[in-house]
mmCIF file of N, CA and C and ligand atoms in Angstrom:
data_model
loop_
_atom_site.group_PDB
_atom_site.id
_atom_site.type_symbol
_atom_site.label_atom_id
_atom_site.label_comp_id
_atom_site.label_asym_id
_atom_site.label_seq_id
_atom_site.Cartn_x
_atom_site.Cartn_y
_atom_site.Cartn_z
ATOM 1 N N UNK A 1 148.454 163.360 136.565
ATOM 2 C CA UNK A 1 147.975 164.181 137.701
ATOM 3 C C UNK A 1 147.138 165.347 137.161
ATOM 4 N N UNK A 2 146.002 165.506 137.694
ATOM 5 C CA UNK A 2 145.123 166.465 137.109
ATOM 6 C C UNK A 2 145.487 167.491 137.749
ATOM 7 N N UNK A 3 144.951 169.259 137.605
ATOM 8 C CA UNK A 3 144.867 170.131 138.058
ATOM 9 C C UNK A 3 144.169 170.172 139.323
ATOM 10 N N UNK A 4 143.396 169.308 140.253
ATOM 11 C CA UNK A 4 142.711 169.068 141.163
ATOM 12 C C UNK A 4 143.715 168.821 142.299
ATOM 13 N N UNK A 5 144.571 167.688 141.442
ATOM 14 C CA UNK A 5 144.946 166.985 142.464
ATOM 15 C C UNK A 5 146.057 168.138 142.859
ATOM 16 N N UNK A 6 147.317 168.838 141.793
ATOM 17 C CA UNK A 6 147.942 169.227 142.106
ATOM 18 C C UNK A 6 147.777 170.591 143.107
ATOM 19 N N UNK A 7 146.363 171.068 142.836
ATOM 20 C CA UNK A 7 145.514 172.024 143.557
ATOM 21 C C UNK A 7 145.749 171.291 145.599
ATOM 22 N N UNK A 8 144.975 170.244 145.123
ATOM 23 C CA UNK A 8 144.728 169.026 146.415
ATOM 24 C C UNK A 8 145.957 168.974 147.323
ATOM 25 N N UNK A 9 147.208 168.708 146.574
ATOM 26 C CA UNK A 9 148.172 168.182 147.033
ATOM 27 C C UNK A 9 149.479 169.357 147.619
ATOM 28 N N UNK A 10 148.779 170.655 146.911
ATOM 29 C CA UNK A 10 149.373 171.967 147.652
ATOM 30 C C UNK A 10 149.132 172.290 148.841
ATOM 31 N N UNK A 11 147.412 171.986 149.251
ATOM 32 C CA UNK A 11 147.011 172.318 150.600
ATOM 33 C C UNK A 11 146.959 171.110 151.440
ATOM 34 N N UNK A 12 147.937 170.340 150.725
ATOM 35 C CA UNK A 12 147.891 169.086 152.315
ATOM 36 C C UNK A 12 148.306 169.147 153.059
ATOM 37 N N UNK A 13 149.993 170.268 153.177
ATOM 38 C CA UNK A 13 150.596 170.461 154.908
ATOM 39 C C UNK A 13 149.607 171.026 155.406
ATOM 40 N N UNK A 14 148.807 171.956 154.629
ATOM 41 C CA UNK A 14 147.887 172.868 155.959
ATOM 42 C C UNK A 14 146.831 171.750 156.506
ATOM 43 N N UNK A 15 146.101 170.994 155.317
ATOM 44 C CA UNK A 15 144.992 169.661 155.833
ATOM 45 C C UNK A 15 145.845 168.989 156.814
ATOM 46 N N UNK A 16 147.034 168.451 156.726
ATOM 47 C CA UNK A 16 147.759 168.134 157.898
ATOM 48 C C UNK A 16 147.597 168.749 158.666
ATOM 49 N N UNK A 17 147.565 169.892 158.948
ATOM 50 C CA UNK A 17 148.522 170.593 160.620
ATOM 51 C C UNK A 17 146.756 171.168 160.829
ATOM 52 N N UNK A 18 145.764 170.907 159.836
ATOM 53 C CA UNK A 18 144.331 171.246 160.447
ATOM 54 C C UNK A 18 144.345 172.881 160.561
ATOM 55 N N UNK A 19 145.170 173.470 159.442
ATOM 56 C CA UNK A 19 144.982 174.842 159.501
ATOM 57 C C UNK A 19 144.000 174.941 158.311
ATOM 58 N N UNK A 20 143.796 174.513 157.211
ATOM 59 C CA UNK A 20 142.934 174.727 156.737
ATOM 60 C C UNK A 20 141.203 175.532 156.320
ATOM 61 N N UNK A 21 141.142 176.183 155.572
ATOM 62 C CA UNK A 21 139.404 176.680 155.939
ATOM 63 C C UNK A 21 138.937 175.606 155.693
ATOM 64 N N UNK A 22 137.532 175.933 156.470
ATOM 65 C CA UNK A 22 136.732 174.644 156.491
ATOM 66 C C UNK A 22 136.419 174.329 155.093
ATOM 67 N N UNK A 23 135.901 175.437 154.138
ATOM 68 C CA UNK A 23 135.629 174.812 152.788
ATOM 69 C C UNK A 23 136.551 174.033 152.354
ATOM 70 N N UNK A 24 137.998 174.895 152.437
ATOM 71 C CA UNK A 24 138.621 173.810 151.099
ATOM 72 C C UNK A 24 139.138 172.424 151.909
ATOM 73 N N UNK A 25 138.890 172.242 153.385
ATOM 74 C CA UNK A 25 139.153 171.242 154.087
ATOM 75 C C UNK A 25 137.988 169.692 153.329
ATOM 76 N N UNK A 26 136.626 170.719 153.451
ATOM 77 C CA UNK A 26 135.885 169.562 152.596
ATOM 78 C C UNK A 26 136.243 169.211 151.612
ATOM 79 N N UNK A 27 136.945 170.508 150.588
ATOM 80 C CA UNK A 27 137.547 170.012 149.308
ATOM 81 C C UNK A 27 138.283 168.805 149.188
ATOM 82 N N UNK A 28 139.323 169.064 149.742
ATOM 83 C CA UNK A 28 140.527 167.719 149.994
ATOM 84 C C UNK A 28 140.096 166.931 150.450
ATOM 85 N N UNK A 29 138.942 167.074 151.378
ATOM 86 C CA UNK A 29 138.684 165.001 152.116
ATOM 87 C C UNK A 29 137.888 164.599 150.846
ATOM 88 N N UNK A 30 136.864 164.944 150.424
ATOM 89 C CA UNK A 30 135.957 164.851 149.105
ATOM 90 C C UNK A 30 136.890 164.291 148.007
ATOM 91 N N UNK A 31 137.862 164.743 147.575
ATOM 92 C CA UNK A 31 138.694 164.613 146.918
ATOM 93 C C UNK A 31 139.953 163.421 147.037
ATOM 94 N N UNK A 32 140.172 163.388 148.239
ATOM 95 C CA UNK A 32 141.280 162.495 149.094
ATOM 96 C C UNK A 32 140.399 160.993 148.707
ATOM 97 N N UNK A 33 138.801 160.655 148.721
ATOM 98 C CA UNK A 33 138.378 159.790 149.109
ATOM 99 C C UNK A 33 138.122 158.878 147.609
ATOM 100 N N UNK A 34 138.216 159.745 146.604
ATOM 101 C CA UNK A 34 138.383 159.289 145.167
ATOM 102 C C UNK A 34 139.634 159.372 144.608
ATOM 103 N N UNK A 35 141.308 159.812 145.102
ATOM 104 C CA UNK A 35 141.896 159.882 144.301
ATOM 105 C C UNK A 35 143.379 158.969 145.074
ATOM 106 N N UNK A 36 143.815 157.766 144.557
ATOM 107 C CA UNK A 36 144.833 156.879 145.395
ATOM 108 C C UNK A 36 145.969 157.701 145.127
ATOM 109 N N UNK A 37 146.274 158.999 144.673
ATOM 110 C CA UNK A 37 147.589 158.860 144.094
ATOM 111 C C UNK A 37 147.373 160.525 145.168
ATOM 112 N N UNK A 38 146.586 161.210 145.638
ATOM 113 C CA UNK A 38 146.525 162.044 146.424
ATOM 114 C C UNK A 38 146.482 161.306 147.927
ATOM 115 N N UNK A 39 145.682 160.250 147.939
ATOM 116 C CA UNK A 39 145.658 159.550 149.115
ATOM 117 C C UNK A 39 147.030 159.357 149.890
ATOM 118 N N UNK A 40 148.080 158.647 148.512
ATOM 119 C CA UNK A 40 149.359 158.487 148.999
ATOM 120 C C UNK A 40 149.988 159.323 149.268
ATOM 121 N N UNK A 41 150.076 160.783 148.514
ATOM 122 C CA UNK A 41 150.772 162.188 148.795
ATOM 123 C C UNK A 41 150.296 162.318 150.284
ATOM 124 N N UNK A 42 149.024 162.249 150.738
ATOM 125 C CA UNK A 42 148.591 162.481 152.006
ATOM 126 C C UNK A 42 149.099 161.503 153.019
ATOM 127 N N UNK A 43 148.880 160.609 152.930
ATOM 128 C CA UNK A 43 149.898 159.816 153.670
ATOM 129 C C UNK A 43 151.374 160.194 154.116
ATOM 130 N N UNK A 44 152.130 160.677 153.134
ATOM 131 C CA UNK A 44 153.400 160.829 153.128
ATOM 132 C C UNK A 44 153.640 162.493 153.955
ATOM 133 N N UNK A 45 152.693 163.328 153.293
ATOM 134 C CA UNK A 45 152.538 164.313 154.330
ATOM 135 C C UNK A 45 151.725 163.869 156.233
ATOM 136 N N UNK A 46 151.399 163.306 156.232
ATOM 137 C CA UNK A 46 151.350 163.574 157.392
ATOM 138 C C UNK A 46 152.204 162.270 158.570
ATOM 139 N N UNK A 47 152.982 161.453 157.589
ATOM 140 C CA UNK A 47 154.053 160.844 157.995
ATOM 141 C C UNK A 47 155.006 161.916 158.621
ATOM 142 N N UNK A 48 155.136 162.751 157.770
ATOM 143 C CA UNK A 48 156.609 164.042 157.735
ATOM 144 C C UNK A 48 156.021 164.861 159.122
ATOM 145 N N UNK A 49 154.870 165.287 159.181
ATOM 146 C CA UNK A 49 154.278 166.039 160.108
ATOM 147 C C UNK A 49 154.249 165.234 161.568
ATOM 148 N N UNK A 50 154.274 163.866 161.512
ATOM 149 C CA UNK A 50 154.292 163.541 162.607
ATOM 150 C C UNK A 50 155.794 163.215 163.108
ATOM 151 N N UNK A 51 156.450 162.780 162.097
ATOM 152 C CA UNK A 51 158.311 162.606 162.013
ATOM 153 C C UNK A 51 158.706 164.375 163.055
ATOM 154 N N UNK A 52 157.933 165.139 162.570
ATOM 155 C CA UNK A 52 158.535 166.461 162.347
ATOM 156 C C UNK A 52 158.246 166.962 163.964
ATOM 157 N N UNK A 53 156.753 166.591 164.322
ATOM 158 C CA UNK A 53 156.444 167.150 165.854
ATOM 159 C C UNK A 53 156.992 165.560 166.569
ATOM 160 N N UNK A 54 157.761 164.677 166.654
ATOM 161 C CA UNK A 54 158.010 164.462 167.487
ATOM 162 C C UNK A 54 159.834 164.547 167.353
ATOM 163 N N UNK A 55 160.143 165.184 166.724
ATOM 164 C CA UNK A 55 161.457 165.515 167.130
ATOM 165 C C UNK A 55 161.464 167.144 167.584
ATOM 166 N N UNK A 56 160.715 167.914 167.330
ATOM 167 C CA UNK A 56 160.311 169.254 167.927
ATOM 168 C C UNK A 56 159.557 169.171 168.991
ATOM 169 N N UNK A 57 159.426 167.614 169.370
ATOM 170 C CA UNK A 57 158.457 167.906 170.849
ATOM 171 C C UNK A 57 159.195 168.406 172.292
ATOM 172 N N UNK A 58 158.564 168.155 173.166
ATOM 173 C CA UNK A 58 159.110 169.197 174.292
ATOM 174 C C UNK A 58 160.056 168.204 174.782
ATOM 175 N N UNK A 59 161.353 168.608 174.560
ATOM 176 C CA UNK A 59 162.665 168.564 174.893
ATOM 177 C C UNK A 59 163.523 168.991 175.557
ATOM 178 N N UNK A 60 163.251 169.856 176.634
ATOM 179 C CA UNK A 60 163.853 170.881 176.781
ATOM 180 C C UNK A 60 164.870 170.344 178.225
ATOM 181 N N UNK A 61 164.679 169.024 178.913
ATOM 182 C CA UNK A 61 165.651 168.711 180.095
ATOM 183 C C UNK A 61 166.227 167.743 179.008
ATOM 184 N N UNK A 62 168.013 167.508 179.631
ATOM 185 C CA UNK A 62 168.934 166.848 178.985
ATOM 186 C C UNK A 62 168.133 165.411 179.066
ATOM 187 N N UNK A 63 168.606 164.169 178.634
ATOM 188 C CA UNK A 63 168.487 163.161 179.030
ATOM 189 C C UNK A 63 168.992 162.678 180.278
ATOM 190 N N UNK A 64 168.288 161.518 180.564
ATOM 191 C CA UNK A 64 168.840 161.171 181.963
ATOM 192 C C UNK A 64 169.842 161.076 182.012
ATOM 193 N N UNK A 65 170.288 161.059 183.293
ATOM 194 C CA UNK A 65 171.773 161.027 183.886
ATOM 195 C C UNK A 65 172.983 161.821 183.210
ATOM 196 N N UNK A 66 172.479 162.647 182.182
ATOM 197 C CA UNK A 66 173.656 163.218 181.514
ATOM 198 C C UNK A 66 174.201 164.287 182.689
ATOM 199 N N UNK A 67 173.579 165.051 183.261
ATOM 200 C CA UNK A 67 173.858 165.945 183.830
ATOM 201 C C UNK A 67 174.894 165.514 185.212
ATOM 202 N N UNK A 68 174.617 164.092 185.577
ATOM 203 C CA UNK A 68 175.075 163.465 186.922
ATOM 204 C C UNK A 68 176.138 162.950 186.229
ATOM 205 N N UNK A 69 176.666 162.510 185.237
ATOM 206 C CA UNK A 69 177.641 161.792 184.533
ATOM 207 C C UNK A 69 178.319 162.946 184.607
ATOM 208 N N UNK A 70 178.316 164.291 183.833
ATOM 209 C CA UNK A 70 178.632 165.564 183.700
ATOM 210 C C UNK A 70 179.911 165.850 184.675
ATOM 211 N N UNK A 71 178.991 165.796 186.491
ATOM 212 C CA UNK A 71 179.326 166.301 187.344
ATOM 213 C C UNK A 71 180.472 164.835 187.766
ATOM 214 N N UNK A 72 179.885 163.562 187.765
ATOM 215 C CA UNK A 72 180.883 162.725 188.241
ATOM 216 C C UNK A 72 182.165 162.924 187.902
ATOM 217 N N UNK A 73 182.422 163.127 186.229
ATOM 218 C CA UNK A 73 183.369 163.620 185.798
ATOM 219 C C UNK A 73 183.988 164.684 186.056
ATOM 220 N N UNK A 74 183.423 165.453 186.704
ATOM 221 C CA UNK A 74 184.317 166.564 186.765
ATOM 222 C C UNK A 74 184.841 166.504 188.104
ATOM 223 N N UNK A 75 184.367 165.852 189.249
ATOM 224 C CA UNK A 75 184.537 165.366 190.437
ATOM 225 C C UNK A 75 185.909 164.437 190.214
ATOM 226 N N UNK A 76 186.185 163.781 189.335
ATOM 227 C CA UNK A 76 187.774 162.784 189.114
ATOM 228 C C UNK A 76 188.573 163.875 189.195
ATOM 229 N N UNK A 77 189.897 163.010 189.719
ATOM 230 C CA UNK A 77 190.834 163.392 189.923
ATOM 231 C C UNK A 77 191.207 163.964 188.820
ATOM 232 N N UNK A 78 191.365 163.834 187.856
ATOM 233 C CA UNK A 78 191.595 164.494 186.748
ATOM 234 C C UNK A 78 191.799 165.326 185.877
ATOM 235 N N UNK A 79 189.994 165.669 186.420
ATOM 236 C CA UNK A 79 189.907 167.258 186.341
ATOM 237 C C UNK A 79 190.131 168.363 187.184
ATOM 238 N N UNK A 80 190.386 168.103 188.343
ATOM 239 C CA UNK A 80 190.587 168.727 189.302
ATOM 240 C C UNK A 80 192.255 168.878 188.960
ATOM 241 N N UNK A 81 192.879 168.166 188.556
ATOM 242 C CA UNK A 81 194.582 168.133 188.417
ATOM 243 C C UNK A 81 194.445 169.194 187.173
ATOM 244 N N UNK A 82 193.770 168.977 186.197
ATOM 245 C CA UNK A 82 193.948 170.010 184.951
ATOM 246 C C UNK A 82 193.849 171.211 185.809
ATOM 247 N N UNK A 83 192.983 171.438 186.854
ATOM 248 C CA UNK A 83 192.770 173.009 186.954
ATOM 249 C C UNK A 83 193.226 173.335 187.845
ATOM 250 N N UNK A 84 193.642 172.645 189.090
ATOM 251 C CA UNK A 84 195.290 173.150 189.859
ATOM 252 C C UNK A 84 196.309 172.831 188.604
ATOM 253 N N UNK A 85 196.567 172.603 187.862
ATOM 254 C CA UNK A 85 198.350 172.403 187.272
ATOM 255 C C UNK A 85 198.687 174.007 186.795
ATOM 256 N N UNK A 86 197.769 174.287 186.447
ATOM 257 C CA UNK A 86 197.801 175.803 185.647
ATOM 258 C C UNK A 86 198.184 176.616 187.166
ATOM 259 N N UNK A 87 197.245 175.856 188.254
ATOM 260 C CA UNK A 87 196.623 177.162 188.955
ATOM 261 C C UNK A 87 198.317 177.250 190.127
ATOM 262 N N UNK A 88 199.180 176.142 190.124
ATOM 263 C CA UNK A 88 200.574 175.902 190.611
ATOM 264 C C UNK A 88 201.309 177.219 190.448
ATOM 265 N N UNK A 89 201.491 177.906 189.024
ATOM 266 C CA UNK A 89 202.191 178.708 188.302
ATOM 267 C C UNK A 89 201.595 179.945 188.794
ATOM 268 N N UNK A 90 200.071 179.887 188.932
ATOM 269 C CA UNK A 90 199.706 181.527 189.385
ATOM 270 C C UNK A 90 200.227 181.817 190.808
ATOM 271 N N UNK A 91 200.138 180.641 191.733
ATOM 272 C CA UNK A 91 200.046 181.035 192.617
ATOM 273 C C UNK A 91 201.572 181.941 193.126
ATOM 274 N N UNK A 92 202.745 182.042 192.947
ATOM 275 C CA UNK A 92 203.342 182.574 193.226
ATOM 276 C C UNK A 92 203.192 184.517 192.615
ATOM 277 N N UNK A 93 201.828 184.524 191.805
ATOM 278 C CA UNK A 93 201.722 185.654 191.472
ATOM 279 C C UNK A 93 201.264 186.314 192.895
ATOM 280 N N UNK A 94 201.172 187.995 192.942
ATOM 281 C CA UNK A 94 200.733 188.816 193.863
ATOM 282 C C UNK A 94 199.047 188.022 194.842
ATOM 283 N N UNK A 95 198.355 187.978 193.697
ATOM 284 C CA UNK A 95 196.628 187.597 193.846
ATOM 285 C C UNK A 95 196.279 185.782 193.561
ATOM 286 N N UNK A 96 196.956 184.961 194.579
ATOM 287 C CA UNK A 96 196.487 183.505 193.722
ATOM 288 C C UNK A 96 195.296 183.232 193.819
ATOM 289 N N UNK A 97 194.985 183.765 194.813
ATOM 290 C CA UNK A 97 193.237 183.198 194.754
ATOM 291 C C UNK A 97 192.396 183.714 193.427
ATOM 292 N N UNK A 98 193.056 185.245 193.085
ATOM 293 C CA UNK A 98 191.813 185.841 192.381
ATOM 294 C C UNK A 98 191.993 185.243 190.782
ATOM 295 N N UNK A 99 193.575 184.396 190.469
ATOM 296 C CA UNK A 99 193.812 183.849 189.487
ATOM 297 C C UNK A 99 192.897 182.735 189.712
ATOM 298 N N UNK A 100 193.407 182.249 190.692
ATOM 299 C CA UNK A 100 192.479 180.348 190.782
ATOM 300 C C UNK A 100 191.231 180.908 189.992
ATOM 301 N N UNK A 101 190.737 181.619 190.572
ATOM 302 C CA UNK A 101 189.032 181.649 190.591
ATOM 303 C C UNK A 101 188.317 182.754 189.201
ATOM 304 N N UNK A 102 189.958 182.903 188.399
ATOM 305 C CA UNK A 102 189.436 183.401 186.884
ATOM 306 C C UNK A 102 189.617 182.279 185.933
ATOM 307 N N UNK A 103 190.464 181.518 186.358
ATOM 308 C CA UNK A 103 191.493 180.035 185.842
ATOM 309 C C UNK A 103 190.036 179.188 185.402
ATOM 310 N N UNK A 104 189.526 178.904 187.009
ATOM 311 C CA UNK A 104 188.054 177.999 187.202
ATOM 312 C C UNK A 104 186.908 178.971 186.710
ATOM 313 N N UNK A 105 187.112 180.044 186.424
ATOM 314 C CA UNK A 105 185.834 180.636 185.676
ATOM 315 C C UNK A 105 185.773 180.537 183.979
ATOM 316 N N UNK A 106 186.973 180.893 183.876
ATOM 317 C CA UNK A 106 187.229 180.598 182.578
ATOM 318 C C UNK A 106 187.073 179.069 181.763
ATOM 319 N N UNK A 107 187.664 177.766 183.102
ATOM 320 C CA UNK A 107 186.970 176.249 182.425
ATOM 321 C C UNK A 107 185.926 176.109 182.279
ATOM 322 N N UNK A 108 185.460 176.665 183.701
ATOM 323 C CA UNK A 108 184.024 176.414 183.478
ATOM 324 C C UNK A 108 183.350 176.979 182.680
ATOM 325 N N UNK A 109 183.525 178.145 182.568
ATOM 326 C CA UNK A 109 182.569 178.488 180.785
ATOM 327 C C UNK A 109 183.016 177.860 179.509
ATOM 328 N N UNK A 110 184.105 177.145 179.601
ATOM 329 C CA UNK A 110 184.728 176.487 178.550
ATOM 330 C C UNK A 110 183.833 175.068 178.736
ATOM 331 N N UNK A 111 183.553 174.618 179.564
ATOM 332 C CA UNK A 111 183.184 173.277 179.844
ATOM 333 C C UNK A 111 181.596 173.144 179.765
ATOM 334 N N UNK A 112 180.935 174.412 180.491
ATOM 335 C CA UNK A 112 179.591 174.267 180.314
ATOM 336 C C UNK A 112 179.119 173.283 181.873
ATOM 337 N N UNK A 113 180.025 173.647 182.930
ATOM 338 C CA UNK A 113 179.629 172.853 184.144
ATOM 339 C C UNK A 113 179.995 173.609 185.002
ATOM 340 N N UNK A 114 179.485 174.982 185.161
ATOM 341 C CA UNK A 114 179.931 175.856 185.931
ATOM 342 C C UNK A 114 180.122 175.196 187.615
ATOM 343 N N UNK A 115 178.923 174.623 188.028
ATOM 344 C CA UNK A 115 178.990 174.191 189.751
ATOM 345 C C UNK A 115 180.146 173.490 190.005
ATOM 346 N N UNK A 116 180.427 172.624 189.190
ATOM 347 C CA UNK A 116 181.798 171.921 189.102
ATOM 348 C C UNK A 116 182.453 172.373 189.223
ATOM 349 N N UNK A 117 182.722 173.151 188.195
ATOM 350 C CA UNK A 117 184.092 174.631 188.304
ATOM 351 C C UNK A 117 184.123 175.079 189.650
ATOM 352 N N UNK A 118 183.442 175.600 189.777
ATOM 353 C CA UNK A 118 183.222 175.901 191.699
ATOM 354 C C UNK A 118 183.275 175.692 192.906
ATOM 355 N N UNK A 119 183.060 174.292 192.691
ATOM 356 C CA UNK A 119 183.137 173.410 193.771
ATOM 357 C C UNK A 119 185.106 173.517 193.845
ATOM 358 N N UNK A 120 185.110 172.921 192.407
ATOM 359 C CA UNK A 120 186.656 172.407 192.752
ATOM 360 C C UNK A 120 187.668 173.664 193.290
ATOM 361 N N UNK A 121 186.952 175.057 192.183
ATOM 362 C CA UNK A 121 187.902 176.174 192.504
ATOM 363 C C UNK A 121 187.916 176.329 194.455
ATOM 364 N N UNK A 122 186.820 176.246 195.386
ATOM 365 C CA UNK A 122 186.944 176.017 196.647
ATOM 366 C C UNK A 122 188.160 175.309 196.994
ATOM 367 N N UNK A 123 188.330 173.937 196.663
ATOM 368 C CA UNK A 123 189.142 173.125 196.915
ATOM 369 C C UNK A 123 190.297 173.267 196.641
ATOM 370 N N UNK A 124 190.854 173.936 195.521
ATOM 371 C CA UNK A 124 192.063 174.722 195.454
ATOM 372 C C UNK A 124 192.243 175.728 196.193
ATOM 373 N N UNK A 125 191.692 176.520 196.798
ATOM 374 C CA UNK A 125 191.266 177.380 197.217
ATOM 375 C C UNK A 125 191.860 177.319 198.533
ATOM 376 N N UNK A 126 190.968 176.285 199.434
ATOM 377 C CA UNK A 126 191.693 175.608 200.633
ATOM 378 C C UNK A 126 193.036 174.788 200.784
ATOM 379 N N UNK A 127 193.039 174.181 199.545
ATOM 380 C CA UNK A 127 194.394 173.686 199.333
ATOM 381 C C UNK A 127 195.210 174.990 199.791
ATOM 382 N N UNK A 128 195.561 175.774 199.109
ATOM 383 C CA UNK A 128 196.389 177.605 198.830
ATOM 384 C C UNK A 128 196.359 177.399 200.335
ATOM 385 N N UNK A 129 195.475 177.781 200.829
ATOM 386 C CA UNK A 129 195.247 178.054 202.374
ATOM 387 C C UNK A 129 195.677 177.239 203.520
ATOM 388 N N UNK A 130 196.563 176.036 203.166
ATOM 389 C CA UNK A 130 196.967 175.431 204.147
ATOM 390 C C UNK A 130 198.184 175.244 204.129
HETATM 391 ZN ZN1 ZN B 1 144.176 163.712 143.312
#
């Protein structure tokens, strides 16, 4: 490997990502077009660069149905029994409602499904109330 190349093969993330100045951009293609063993370094960099922006691409809603799976689940009987069983014991305290509804604040920040939490804390809620 000559001093060129290793020169060459320093500024290839930037020749990748096209940050480059224009001079030394000519440098490296000029260079890229005579040398197989920079060619391949280049290759491999902008394999990584494209590996790299599409797992950093815009991601930002869950995948489908996760969020509806989320809520189905928390809609079972199940969960609704975990968070009256606790909420059985408060209620003979002074305040049951204001327990229920620290009980269901507290899962739900534990759970990361707050509306859920909410919904159900209602439903205990009315349960108490009848
Ligand atoms: Zn080279």
């Amino acid at each position: 490997m000559t001093r060129i190349c290793r020169e060459v093969q320093a500024n290839l993330p930037s020749y990748v990502e096209k940050s480059l100045p224009l001079l030394r951009r000519r440098l490296v293609s000029l260079h890229l077009r005579r040398c197989p063993d920079c060619q391949a370094d280049f290759a491999r960099q902008r394999h990584v660069s494209t590996g790299l922006s599409a797992l950093s691409g815009p991601r930002e809603e869950p995948p489908d149905g996760l969020l509806d799976s989320l809520l189905d689940q928390a809609a079972q009987p199940g969960m609704k029994g975990r968070v009256a069983v606790p909420a059985r014991g408060a209620v003979s305290g002074a305040r049951p409602a204001l327990s229920v509804a620290l009980l269901v604040a507290g899962a739900a920040a534990g759970t990361g499904i707050g509306y859920a939490g909410w919904t159900a804390a209602r439903g205990v809620r009315r349960r108490i109330r009848r």
